[in-house]
Amino acid sequence: MIRSTFRRFLLLFLPLLLLAGCKGEGSRPVVKIGYMLCNNEQETMSRFLPLTRYLSDKCGVDFVAVPVDTHDFEKRFKAGEFTFTHSNSLIYVILHENEGVQLLASEKRGKFGARSAGALIARKGSGIEKLADIRGKRLAFGPMLAPTGYLAEYDLMLSAGINPEHDLGTYSIPPGSYKHEKLIYGVLYGQYDVAAAPILDLETMTREGKIAADDFVILAQSKPVPYCTFGVAKGADPALVKKVKEALLALKPADTAEVEGERLKVLKAAWIDGYEELLDSDYDPIREMAKRVNMPPYQKY
């Protein structure tokens, strides 16, 4: 009941919050941040509005949060709808290669910090014990542009001599939101034989008591690669870029921001542990996987 009421509140008042943010305060400039949708728009904005307000307070500008669907991200960035980007690491690579977006900071969450890994999982006791056993089986991927829910697992199969286009019985992507949870539950309850699951989601769902660690067999796991990433358009004001980067890297668990009269802990609201400074070269493993899998920004038709 409480969750349903909160959803209705967001649907009614979130547009007003965003419009109010666009007005600015006095003569302060308005700068937009594009946030890639996580599970859905309401959840994404509730997570990152406190961070947006924190950056406004620290940097002396009025930042506005813009929710952006993954598949529209490059198109909307290219159209000039936002200057700063918060996206997964594959989208960052695409924007860096095609649009010159520069790396600011990388998000830390879970046991791998600013990195995460992808895994191919099966239900324990299903008879699927090793990667070779997935031939002819039903597999569920996460979103196609998910680095640890699609790209890494597709690459793992190719590296093992398994071509997902020919060697699986079927593969699919769950519809709607919460795709990663849906495919993990799908394996647990027999809808799929195998799933391409981010280690971070397995870790989170286990911690929340939704699944147990011994429910699954991990058939293969990728090396950890960078996770969600803040970037910025080339040509953005260098002084502002410096302030944003310093503010992100300085974020501590006790830091708060005010949203609609309520003071919230920024990191807790965003479900993250902080930000870390990585090098663009740390994203090279994602580039290499994308080339092998024939995915953007290197796809050849």
CSV table of N, CA and C in Angstrom, one decimal, residues 213-274:
chain,number,residue,atom,x,y,z
A,213,ALA,N,21.9,-18.0,-2.5
A,213,ALA,CA,23.1,-18.1,-3.3
A,213,ALA,C,23.2,-19.6,-3.9
A,214,ASP,N,22.7,-20.5,-3.1
A,214,ASP,CA,22.8,-21.9,-3.6
A,214,ASP,C,21.6,-22.3,-4.5
A,215,ASP,N,20.8,-21.4,-5.0
A,215,ASP,CA,19.7,-21.7,-5.9
A,215,ASP,C,20.2,-22.0,-7.3
A,216,PHE,N,21.5,-21.5,-7.6
A,216,PHE,CA,22.0,-21.4,-9.0
A,216,PHE,C,23.3,-22.0,-9.1
A,217,VAL,N,23.6,-22.5,-10.3
A,217,VAL,CA,25.0,-22.9,-10.7
A,217,VAL,C,25.5,-21.8,-11.7
A,218,ILE,N,26.7,-21.2,-11.4
A,218,ILE,CA,27.3,-20.3,-12.3
A,218,ILE,C,28.1,-21.1,-13.3
A,219,LEU,N,27.7,-21.1,-14.6
A,219,LEU,CA,28.3,-21.8,-15.6
A,219,LEU,C,29.6,-21.2,-16.2
A,220,ALA,N,29.6,-19.8,-16.2
A,220,ALA,CA,30.7,-19.0,-16.7
A,220,ALA,C,30.5,-17.6,-16.2
A,221,GLN,N,31.6,-17.0,-15.9
A,221,GLN,CA,31.6,-15.6,-15.4
A,221,GLN,C,32.7,-14.7,-16.1
A,222,SER,N,32.3,-13.5,-16.6
A,222,SER,CA,33.2,-12.7,-17.2
A,222,SER,C,34.2,-12.0,-16.2
A,223,LYS,N,35.2,-11.4,-16.7
A,223,LYS,CA,36.1,-10.5,-15.9
A,223,LYS,C,35.3,-9.3,-15.5
A,224,PRO,N,35.5,-8.7,-14.4
A,224,PRO,CA,34.8,-7.5,-14.0
A,224,PRO,C,35.2,-6.3,-15.0
A,225,VAL,N,34.2,-5.6,-15.4
A,225,VAL,CA,34.3,-4.4,-16.3
A,225,VAL,C,33.6,-3.2,-15.6
A,226,PRO,N,34.0,-2.0,-16.0
A,226,PRO,CA,33.4,-0.8,-15.4
A,226,PRO,C,31.9,-0.9,-15.5
A,227,TYR,N,31.3,-0.2,-14.4
A,227,TYR,CA,29.9,-0.2,-14.2
A,227,TYR,C,29.3,1.1,-14.7
A,228,CYS,N,28.2,1.6,-14.1
A,228,CYS,CA,27.6,2.8,-14.6
A,228,CYS,C,28.6,4.0,-14.4
A,229,THR,N,28.4,5.0,-15.4
A,229,THR,CA,29.4,6.0,-15.6
A,229,THR,C,28.9,7.4,-15.8
A,230,PHE,N,29.5,8.4,-15.3
A,230,PHE,CA,29.2,9.8,-15.5
A,230,PHE,C,30.1,10.2,-16.6
A,231,GLY,N,29.5,10.9,-17.7
A,231,GLY,CA,30.3,11.5,-18.7
A,231,GLY,C,29.9,12.9,-19.0
A,232,VAL,N,30.6,13.6,-19.9
A,232,VAL,CA,30.2,15.0,-20.2
A,232,VAL,C,30.5,15.3,-21.7
A,233,ALA,N,29.7,16.1,-22.3
A,233,ALA,CA,29.9,16.5,-23.7
A,233,ALA,C,31.2,17.2,-23.9
A,234,LYS,N,31.9,16.9,-25.0
A,234,LYS,CA,33.1,17.7,-25.3
A,234,LYS,C,32.7,19.2,-25.5
A,235,GLY,N,33.6,20.1,-25.1
A,235,GLY,CA,33.3,21.5,-25.2
A,235,GLY,C,32.5,22.1,-24.1
A,236,ALA,N,32.1,21.2,-23.1
A,236,ALA,CA,31.4,21.8,-21.9
A,236,ALA,C,32.4,22.7,-21.1
A,237,ASP,N,31.8,23.6,-20.4
A,237,ASP,CA,32.6,24.5,-19.6
A,237,ASP,C,33.6,23.8,-18.7
A,238,PRO,N,34.9,23.9,-18.9
A,238,PRO,CA,35.9,23.2,-18.1
A,238,PRO,C,35.8,23.4,-16.6
A,239,ALA,N,35.4,24.6,-16.2
A,239,ALA,CA,35.3,24.9,-14.8
A,239,ALA,C,34.2,24.2,-14.1
A,240,LEU,N,33.1,24.1,-14.9
A,240,LEU,CA,31.9,23.3,-14.3
A,240,LEU,C,32.2,21.8,-14.3
A,241,VAL,N,32.9,21.3,-15.4
A,241,VAL,CA,33.2,19.9,-15.5
A,241,VAL,C,34.1,19.6,-14.3
A,242,LYS,N,35.0,20.4,-13.9
A,242,LYS,CA,35.9,20.2,-12.8
A,242,LYS,C,35.2,20.1,-11.5
A,243,LYS,N,34.2,21.0,-11.3
A,243,LYS,CA,33.4,21.1,-10.1
A,243,LYS,C,32.6,19.8,-10.0
A,244,VAL,N,31.9,19.3,-11.1
A,244,VAL,CA,31.1,18.2,-11.0
A,244,VAL,C,31.9,16.9,-10.7
A,245,LYS,N,33.1,16.8,-11.3
A,245,LYS,CA,33.9,15.7,-11.1
A,245,LYS,C,34.4,15.6,-9.6
A,246,GLU,N,34.8,16.8,-9.1
A,246,GLU,CA,35.2,16.8,-7.7
A,246,GLU,C,34.1,16.5,-6.7
A,247,ALA,N,32.9,17.0,-7.1
A,247,ALA,CA,31.7,16.8,-6.2
A,247,ALA,C,31.4,15.3,-6.2
A,248,LEU,N,31.4,14.6,-7.3
A,248,LEU,CA,31.1,13.2,-7.4
A,248,LEU,C,32.1,12.4,-6.6
A,249,LEU,N,33.4,12.7,-6.8
A,249,LEU,CA,34.4,11.9,-6.2
A,249,LEU,C,34.5,12.1,-4.7
A,250,ALA,N,33.9,13.3,-4.2
A,250,ALA,CA,34.0,13.6,-2.8
A,250,ALA,C,32.7,13.1,-2.0
A,251,LEU,N,31.8,12.5,-2.7
A,251,LEU,CA,30.5,12.1,-2.1
A,251,LEU,C,30.8,11.1,-1.0
A,252,LYS,N,30.2,11.3,0.2
A,252,LYS,CA,30.3,10.4,1.3
A,252,LYS,C,28.9,9.9,1.8
A,253,PRO,N,28.9,8.8,2.5
A,253,PRO,CA,27.6,8.3,2.9
A,253,PRO,C,26.7,9.3,3.7
A,254,ALA,N,27.3,10.2,4.4
A,254,ALA,CA,26.6,11.2,5.2
A,254,ALA,C,26.1,12.4,4.4
A,255,ASP,N,26.5,12.6,3.2
A,255,ASP,CA,26.1,13.7,2.4
A,255,ASP,C,24.6,13.7,2.1
A,256,THR,N,23.9,14.8,2.2
A,256,THR,CA,22.5,14.9,2.0
A,256,THR,C,22.1,16.0,1.0
A,257,ALA,N,20.9,15.9,0.5
A,257,ALA,CA,20.3,16.9,-0.4
A,257,ALA,C,18.9,17.0,-0.1
A,258,GLU,N,18.3,18.2,-0.3
A,258,GLU,CA,16.9,18.4,0.0
A,258,GLU,C,16.0,18.2,-1.2
A,259,VAL,N,15.0,17.4,-1.2
A,259,VAL,CA,14.1,17.2,-2.2
A,259,VAL,C,12.7,17.4,-1.7
A,260,GLU,N,11.9,18.4,-2.1
A,260,GLU,CA,10.6,18.7,-1.7
A,260,GLU,C,10.5,18.7,-0.1
A,261,GLY,N,11.4,19.4,0.5
A,261,GLY,CA,11.4,19.7,1.9
A,261,GLY,C,11.9,18.5,2.7
A,262,GLU,N,12.3,17.4,2.1
A,262,GLU,CA,12.9,16.3,2.8
A,262,GLU,C,14.3,16.2,2.6
A,263,ARG,N,15.2,16.0,3.6
A,263,ARG,CA,16.6,15.9,3.4
A,263,ARG,C,17.0,14.4,3.4
A,264,LEU,N,17.5,14.0,2.2
A,264,LEU,CA,17.8,12.6,2.0
A,264,LEU,C,19.3,12.4,1.8
A,265,LYS,N,19.7,11.2,2.2
A,265,LYS,CA,21.1,10.8,2.0
A,265,LYS,C,21.3,10.4,0.5
A,266,VAL,N,22.3,11.1,-0.1
A,266,VAL,CA,22.4,11.0,-1.6
A,266,VAL,C,22.8,9.6,-2.0
A,267,LEU,N,23.8,9.0,-1.4
A,267,LEU,CA,24.2,7.7,-1.9
A,267,LEU,C,23.2,6.6,-1.6
A,268,LYS,N,22.6,6.7,-0.4
A,268,LYS,CA,21.6,5.7,0.0
A,268,LYS,C,20.4,5.8,-1.0
A,269,ALA,N,20.0,7.0,-1.3
A,269,ALA,CA,18.8,7.1,-2.3
A,269,ALA,C,19.2,6.6,-3.6
A,270,ALA,N,20.4,6.7,-4.1
A,270,ALA,CA,20.8,6.3,-5.4
A,270,ALA,C,21.2,4.8,-5.4
A,271,TRP,N,21.3,4.1,-4.3
A,271,TRP,CA,21.7,2.7,-4.1
A,271,TRP,C,23.1,2.5,-4.5
A,272,ILE,N,24.0,3.5,-4.3
A,272,ILE,CA,25.4,3.3,-4.7
A,272,ILE,C,26.3,3.6,-3.5
A,273,ASP,N,27.6,3.2,-3.7
A,273,ASP,CA,28.6,3.3,-2.6
A,273,ASP,C,29.5,4.5,-2.8
A,274,GLY,N,29.4,5.1,-4.0
A,274,GLY,CA,30.3,6.3,-4.2
A,274,GLY,C,30.7,6.3,-5.7
